[in-house]
Amino acid sequence: SSRPFWPLFLHVLGAMTLFGAILTAVITSLAAWRRPDLPFLRKATFWALVSGIPDYVVMRVFAEVIRSDEGYKHDLPRWLTLGQSIADGGLLLLLAGIGAAYWWLQSGKPLAGRIVAALSSVYLVLLAVAWLAMSGKWG
């Protein structure tokens, strides 16, 4: 039997839009870091990260729907464990990034901008690793 279309489609859509939101945050945070005279870049970074929350929720909910439909309960494959770990840890990075971006938006302090750029960049790399693990079914 084949995998149902909609849960996989929505999981991938959530993951892709999350990746796009984080990529946007990386680009705007690096641009704002170099151009502190353009405060709209700090605002764009903050809202890009905030927009990642619904993306994350869609990705994670439909990942669980698929996992349940496929019958995975215990002894998960390595690629699934890796993706799940990155998703769960990534939520902490996303929330920390939003907090730092809010601090940066309110204070304009360069340190806050560096923290946002670093957290967003780490999260982007982790999302790319999860993407590769899921598409290649590592392990």
PDB file of C-alpha atoms in Angstrom:
ATOM      1  CA  SER A   1       0.000   0.000   0.000  1.00  0.00           C
ATOM      2  CA  SER A   2       1.165   3.525  -0.638  1.00  0.00           C
ATOM      3  CA  ARG A   3       1.620   6.296   1.888  1.00  0.00           C
ATOM      4  CA  PRO A   4      -1.317   8.742   2.144  1.00  0.00           C
ATOM      5  CA  PHE A   5      -0.598  11.911   0.171  1.00  0.00           C
ATOM      6  CA  TRP A   6      -1.828  14.713   2.445  1.00  0.00           C
ATOM      7  CA  PRO A   7       0.075  13.965   5.672  1.00  0.00           C
ATOM      8  CA  LEU A   8       3.385  13.676   3.807  1.00  0.00           C
ATOM      9  CA  PHE A   9       2.630  16.737   1.677  1.00  0.00           C
ATOM     10  CA  LEU A  10       1.795  18.839   4.745  1.00  0.00           C
ATOM     11  CA  HIS A  11       4.831  17.569   6.677  1.00  0.00           C
ATOM     12  CA  VAL A  12       7.156  18.483   3.797  1.00  0.00           C
ATOM     13  CA  LEU A  13       5.384  21.811   3.246  1.00  0.00           C
ATOM     14  CA  GLY A  14       5.823  22.696   6.929  1.00  0.00           C
ATOM     15  CA  ALA A  15       9.484  21.672   6.810  1.00  0.00           C
ATOM     16  CA  MET A  16      10.150  23.668   3.635  1.00  0.00           C
ATOM     17  CA  THR A  17       8.467  26.816   4.906  1.00  0.00           C
ATOM     18  CA  LEU A  18      10.294  26.462   8.237  1.00  0.00           C
ATOM     19  CA  PHE A  19      13.591  26.193   6.362  1.00  0.00           C
ATOM     20  CA  GLY A  20      12.628  29.296   4.352  1.00  0.00           C
ATOM     21  CA  ALA A  21      11.744  31.251   7.495  1.00  0.00           C
ATOM     22  CA  ILE A  22      15.051  30.371   9.145  1.00  0.00           C
ATOM     23  CA  LEU A  23      17.017  31.126   5.959  1.00  0.00           C
ATOM     24  CA  THR A  24      15.282  34.511   5.818  1.00  0.00           C
ATOM     25  CA  ALA A  25      16.222  35.139   9.453  1.00  0.00           C
ATOM     26  CA  VAL A  26      19.866  34.254   8.755  1.00  0.00           C
ATOM     27  CA  ILE A  27      20.036  36.581   5.739  1.00  0.00           C
ATOM     28  CA  THR A  28      18.251  39.509   7.389  1.00  0.00           C
ATOM     29  CA  SER A  29      20.188  39.155  10.657  1.00  0.00           C
ATOM     30  CA  LEU A  30      23.515  39.169   8.823  1.00  0.00           C
ATOM     31  CA  ALA A  31      22.411  42.151   6.719  1.00  0.00           C
ATOM     32  CA  ALA A  32      21.178  44.026   9.817  1.00  0.00           C
ATOM     33  CA  TRP A  33      24.414  43.254  11.605  1.00  0.00           C
ATOM     34  CA  ARG A  34      26.347  44.936   8.791  1.00  0.00           C
ATOM     35  CA  ARG A  35      23.815  47.791   8.462  1.00  0.00           C
ATOM     36  CA  PRO A  36      22.679  48.819  11.970  1.00  0.00           C
ATOM     37  CA  ASP A  37      21.290  52.033  10.433  1.00  0.00           C
ATOM     38  CA  LEU A  38      18.445  49.990   8.862  1.00  0.00           C
ATOM     39  CA  PRO A  39      16.189  48.978  11.773  1.00  0.00           C
ATOM     40  CA  PHE A  40      13.597  47.350   9.490  1.00  0.00           C
ATOM     41  CA  LEU A  41      16.072  44.497   9.012  1.00  0.00           C
ATOM     42  CA  ARG A  42      15.918  43.716  12.742  1.00  0.00           C
ATOM     43  CA  LYS A  43      12.129  43.735  12.533  1.00  0.00           C
ATOM     44  CA  ALA A  44      12.196  41.457   9.468  1.00  0.00           C
ATOM     45  CA  THR A  45      14.472  39.038  11.335  1.00  0.00           C
ATOM     46  CA  PHE A  46      12.127  38.932  14.318  1.00  0.00           C
ATOM     47  CA  TRP A  47       9.030  38.314  12.183  1.00  0.00           C
ATOM     48  CA  ALA A  48      10.792  35.709  10.044  1.00  0.00           C
ATOM     49  CA  LEU A  49      11.546  33.743  13.208  1.00  0.00           C
ATOM     50  CA  VAL A  50       8.022  34.193  14.578  1.00  0.00           C
ATOM     51  CA  SER A  51       6.626  32.930  11.264  1.00  0.00           C
ATOM     52  CA  GLY A  52       8.579  29.727  11.868  1.00  0.00           C
ATOM     53  CA  ILE A  53       6.273  28.730  14.742  1.00  0.00           C
ATOM     54  CA  PRO A  54       3.244  27.700  12.642  1.00  0.00           C
ATOM     55  CA  ASP A  55       5.619  26.098  10.130  1.00  0.00           C
ATOM     56  CA  TYR A  56       7.158  24.073  12.937  1.00  0.00           C
ATOM     57  CA  VAL A  57       3.751  23.024  14.249  1.00  0.00           C
ATOM     58  CA  VAL A  58       2.572  21.826  10.820  1.00  0.00           C
ATOM     59  CA  MET A  59       5.830  19.946  10.226  1.00  0.00           C
ATOM     60  CA  ARG A  60       5.801  18.269  13.644  1.00  0.00           C
ATOM     61  CA  VAL A  61       2.083  17.394  13.773  1.00  0.00           C
ATOM     62  CA  PHE A  62       2.145  15.720  10.374  1.00  0.00           C
ATOM     63  CA  ALA A  63       5.409  13.957  11.189  1.00  0.00           C
ATOM     64  CA  GLU A  64       3.561  12.349  14.093  1.00  0.00           C
ATOM     65  CA  VAL A  65       0.585  11.498  11.868  1.00  0.00           C
ATOM     66  CA  ILE A  66       2.906   9.745   9.422  1.00  0.00           C
ATOM     67  CA  ARG A  67       4.828   7.980  12.199  1.00  0.00           C
ATOM     68  CA  SER A  68       1.566   6.702  13.652  1.00  0.00           C
ATOM     69  CA  ASP A  69       0.199   5.623  10.242  1.00  0.00           C
ATOM     70  CA  GLU A  70       3.440   3.789   9.459  1.00  0.00           C
ATOM     71  CA  GLY A  71       3.271   1.912  12.756  1.00  0.00           C
ATOM     72  CA  TYR A  72       6.571   3.141  14.228  1.00  0.00           C
ATOM     73  CA  LYS A  73       6.308   2.906  18.016  1.00  0.00           C
ATOM     74  CA  HIS A  74       9.644   1.691  19.425  1.00  0.00           C
ATOM     75  CA  ASP A  75      13.010   0.914  17.842  1.00  0.00           C
ATOM     76  CA  LEU A  76      12.736   3.818  15.432  1.00  0.00           C
ATOM     77  CA  PRO A  77      15.073   3.866  12.427  1.00  0.00           C
ATOM     78  CA  ARG A  78      18.124   6.123  12.803  1.00  0.00           C
ATOM     79  CA  TRP A  79      16.886   8.632  10.204  1.00  0.00           C
ATOM     80  CA  LEU A  80      13.604   9.023  12.085  1.00  0.00           C
ATOM     81  CA  THR A  81      15.311   9.372  15.470  1.00  0.00           C
ATOM     82  CA  LEU A  82      17.679  11.978  14.017  1.00  0.00           C
ATOM     83  CA  GLY A  83      14.861  13.960  12.415  1.00  0.00           C
ATOM     84  CA  GLN A  84      12.798  13.839  15.594  1.00  0.00           C
ATOM     85  CA  SER A  85      15.761  14.933  17.744  1.00  0.00           C
ATOM     86  CA  ILE A  86      16.576  17.840  15.442  1.00  0.00           C
ATOM     87  CA  ALA A  87      12.922  18.893  15.373  1.00  0.00           C
ATOM     88  CA  ASP A  88      12.610  18.837  19.157  1.00  0.00           C
ATOM     89  CA  GLY A  89      15.957  20.548  19.809  1.00  0.00           C
ATOM     90  CA  GLY A  90      15.261  22.961  16.989  1.00  0.00           C
ATOM     91  CA  LEU A  91      12.174  24.236  18.757  1.00  0.00           C
ATOM     92  CA  LEU A  92      14.411  25.374  21.618  1.00  0.00           C
ATOM     93  CA  LEU A  93      16.720  27.127  19.138  1.00  0.00           C
ATOM     94  CA  LEU A  94      13.726  28.757  17.456  1.00  0.00           C
ATOM     95  CA  LEU A  95      12.309  30.042  20.742  1.00  0.00           C
ATOM     96  CA  ALA A  96      15.723  31.255  21.921  1.00  0.00           C
ATOM     97  CA  GLY A  97      16.203  32.989  18.566  1.00  0.00           C
ATOM     98  CA  ILE A  98      12.828  34.703  18.867  1.00  0.00           C
ATOM     99  CA  GLY A  99      13.729  35.884  22.369  1.00  0.00           C
ATOM    100  CA  ALA A 100      17.102  37.215  21.230  1.00  0.00           C
ATOM    101  CA  ALA A 101      15.513  38.851  18.174  1.00  0.00           C
ATOM    102  CA  TYR A 102      12.975  40.587  20.412  1.00  0.00           C
ATOM    103  CA  TRP A 103      15.787  41.784  22.678  1.00  0.00           C
ATOM    104  CA  TRP A 104      17.652  43.020  19.576  1.00  0.00           C
ATOM    105  CA  LEU A 105      14.536  44.715  18.222  1.00  0.00           C
ATOM    106  CA  GLN A 106      13.976  46.577  21.513  1.00  0.00           C
ATOM    107  CA  SER A 107      17.580  47.405  22.394  1.00  0.00           C
ATOM    108  CA  GLY A 108      19.443  47.544  19.099  1.00  0.00           C
ATOM    109  CA  LYS A 109      22.443  45.960  20.863  1.00  0.00           C
ATOM    110  CA  PRO A 110      24.899  44.335  18.444  1.00  0.00           C
ATOM    111  CA  LEU A 111      25.440  41.384  20.810  1.00  0.00           C
ATOM    112  CA  ALA A 112      21.769  40.452  20.479  1.00  0.00           C
ATOM    113  CA  GLY A 113      22.115  40.520  16.698  1.00  0.00           C
ATOM    114  CA  ARG A 114      25.141  38.244  16.821  1.00  0.00           C
ATOM    115  CA  ILE A 115      23.238  35.801  19.027  1.00  0.00           C
ATOM    116  CA  VAL A 116      20.274  35.796  16.623  1.00  0.00           C
ATOM    117  CA  ALA A 117      22.547  35.229  13.620  1.00  0.00           C
ATOM    118  CA  ALA A 118      24.375  32.404  15.394  1.00  0.00           C
ATOM    119  CA  LEU A 119      21.239  30.619  16.649  1.00  0.00           C
ATOM    120  CA  SER A 120      19.543  30.941  13.265  1.00  0.00           C
ATOM    121  CA  SER A 121      22.613  29.687  11.419  1.00  0.00           C
ATOM    122  CA  VAL A 122      22.989  26.657  13.690  1.00  0.00           C
ATOM    123  CA  TYR A 123      19.297  25.854  13.291  1.00  0.00           C
ATOM    124  CA  LEU A 124      19.546  26.185   9.500  1.00  0.00           C
ATOM    125  CA  VAL A 125      22.435  23.692   9.405  1.00  0.00           C
ATOM    126  CA  LEU A 126      20.534  21.268  11.649  1.00  0.00           C
ATOM    127  CA  LEU A 127      17.460  21.531   9.421  1.00  0.00           C
ATOM    128  CA  ALA A 128      19.633  20.741   6.401  1.00  0.00           C
ATOM    129  CA  VAL A 129      21.020  17.660   8.189  1.00  0.00           C
ATOM    130  CA  ALA A 130      17.472  16.528   9.039  1.00  0.00           C
ATOM    131  CA  TRP A 131      16.424  17.134   5.433  1.00  0.00           C
ATOM    132  CA  LEU A 132      19.278  14.940   4.164  1.00  0.00           C
ATOM    133  CA  ALA A 133      18.624  12.234   6.780  1.00  0.00           C
ATOM    134  CA  MET A 134      14.917  12.104   5.991  1.00  0.00           C
ATOM    135  CA  SER A 135      15.273  12.103   2.224  1.00  0.00           C
ATOM    136  CA  GLY A 136      18.090   9.525   2.242  1.00  0.00           C
ATOM    137  CA  LYS A 137      16.698   7.439   5.107  1.00  0.00           C
ATOM    138  CA  TRP A 138      20.131   7.187   6.767  1.00  0.00           C
ATOM    139  CA  GLY A 139      21.012   4.121   8.779  1.00  0.00           C
TER     140      GLY A 139
END
